[in-house]
């Protein structure tokens, strides 16, 4: 699936964040209305920006 966060897919954070979201979804603690790639990518981008400002 094409998405604007493709460059973050190689981040070591990507699989960790994806797994955590999948766990929340499996436990019925979270219902996704947005494609997973957009959510994971957005979080990876935000973490990268936050780490860059410190």
PDB file of C-alpha atoms in Angstrom:
ATOM      1  CA  UNK A   1       0.000   0.000   0.000  1.00  0.00           C
ATOM      2  CA  UNK A   2       1.341   3.428  -0.902  1.00  0.00           C
ATOM      3  CA  UNK A   3       1.450   5.942   1.916  1.00  0.00           C
ATOM      4  CA  UNK A   4       3.384   9.100   2.790  1.00  0.00           C
ATOM      5  CA  UNK A   5       5.390   7.397   5.550  1.00  0.00           C
ATOM      6  CA  UNK A   6       7.225   4.824   3.411  1.00  0.00           C
ATOM      7  CA  UNK A   7      10.649   6.159   4.450  1.00  0.00           C
ATOM      8  CA  UNK A   8       9.932   5.199   8.058  1.00  0.00           C
ATOM      9  CA  UNK A   9       9.259   1.528   7.244  1.00  0.00           C
ATOM     10  CA  UNK A  10      12.985   0.794   7.618  1.00  0.00           C
ATOM     11  CA  UNK A  11      13.058   2.374  11.082  1.00  0.00           C
ATOM     12  CA  UNK A  12      13.743  -0.060  13.929  1.00  0.00           C
ATOM     13  CA  UNK A  13      10.716   1.496  15.630  1.00  0.00           C
ATOM     14  CA  UNK A  14       8.304   0.449  12.872  1.00  0.00           C
ATOM     15  CA  UNK A  15       7.875  -3.237  13.834  1.00  0.00           C
ATOM     16  CA  UNK A  16       7.738  -2.421  17.545  1.00  0.00           C
ATOM     17  CA  UNK A  17       5.032   0.207  17.139  1.00  0.00           C
ATOM     18  CA  UNK A  18       3.097  -1.979  14.703  1.00  0.00           C
ATOM     19  CA  UNK A  19       3.164  -4.934  17.124  1.00  0.00           C
ATOM     20  CA  UNK A  20       1.987  -2.774  20.028  1.00  0.00           C
ATOM     21  CA  UNK A  21      -0.923  -1.444  17.981  1.00  0.00           C
ATOM     22  CA  UNK A  22      -1.793  -4.968  16.802  1.00  0.00           C
ATOM     23  CA  UNK A  23      -1.812  -6.130  20.432  1.00  0.00           C
ATOM     24  CA  UNK A  24      -4.178  -3.316  21.423  1.00  0.00           C
ATOM     25  CA  UNK A  25      -6.419  -4.167  18.501  1.00  0.00           C
ATOM     26  CA  UNK A  26      -6.410  -7.890  19.344  1.00  0.00           C
ATOM     27  CA  UNK A  27      -7.392  -7.101  22.946  1.00  0.00           C
ATOM     28  CA  UNK A  28     -10.255  -4.933  21.685  1.00  0.00           C
ATOM     29  CA  UNK A  29      -8.653  -1.928  23.371  1.00  0.00           C
ATOM     30  CA  UNK A  30      -8.386  -0.102  20.051  1.00  0.00           C
ATOM     31  CA  UNK A  31     -10.435  -0.012  16.851  1.00  0.00           C
ATOM     32  CA  UNK A  32      -8.554   1.247  13.807  1.00  0.00           C
ATOM     33  CA  UNK A  33     -10.366   3.463  11.343  1.00  0.00           C
ATOM     34  CA  UNK A  34      -7.178   4.514   9.567  1.00  0.00           C
ATOM     35  CA  UNK A  35      -4.806   2.168   7.711  1.00  0.00           C
ATOM     36  CA  UNK A  36      -2.119   0.739   9.986  1.00  0.00           C
ATOM     37  CA  UNK A  37       0.694   2.165   7.823  1.00  0.00           C
ATOM     38  CA  UNK A  38      -0.535   5.710   8.390  1.00  0.00           C
ATOM     39  CA  UNK A  39      -0.723   5.280  12.149  1.00  0.00           C
ATOM     40  CA  UNK A  40       2.655   3.589  12.511  1.00  0.00           C
ATOM     41  CA  UNK A  41       4.298   6.035  10.117  1.00  0.00           C
ATOM     42  CA  UNK A  42       2.875   9.046  11.914  1.00  0.00           C
ATOM     43  CA  UNK A  43       4.138   7.779  15.262  1.00  0.00           C
ATOM     44  CA  UNK A  44       7.589   6.966  13.843  1.00  0.00           C
ATOM     45  CA  UNK A  45       7.787  10.442  12.318  1.00  0.00           C
ATOM     46  CA  UNK A  46       6.752  12.084  15.576  1.00  0.00           C
ATOM     47  CA  UNK A  47       9.285  10.118  17.611  1.00  0.00           C
ATOM     48  CA  UNK A  48      12.032  10.960  15.136  1.00  0.00           C
ATOM     49  CA  UNK A  49      11.187  14.656  15.287  1.00  0.00           C
ATOM     50  CA  UNK A  50      11.025  14.601  19.083  1.00  0.00           C
ATOM     51  CA  UNK A  51      14.418  12.907  19.328  1.00  0.00           C
ATOM     52  CA  UNK A  52      15.867  15.428  16.885  1.00  0.00           C
ATOM     53  CA  UNK A  53      14.854  18.361  19.067  1.00  0.00           C
ATOM     54  CA  UNK A  54      16.612  17.115  22.191  1.00  0.00           C
TER      55      UNK A  54
END
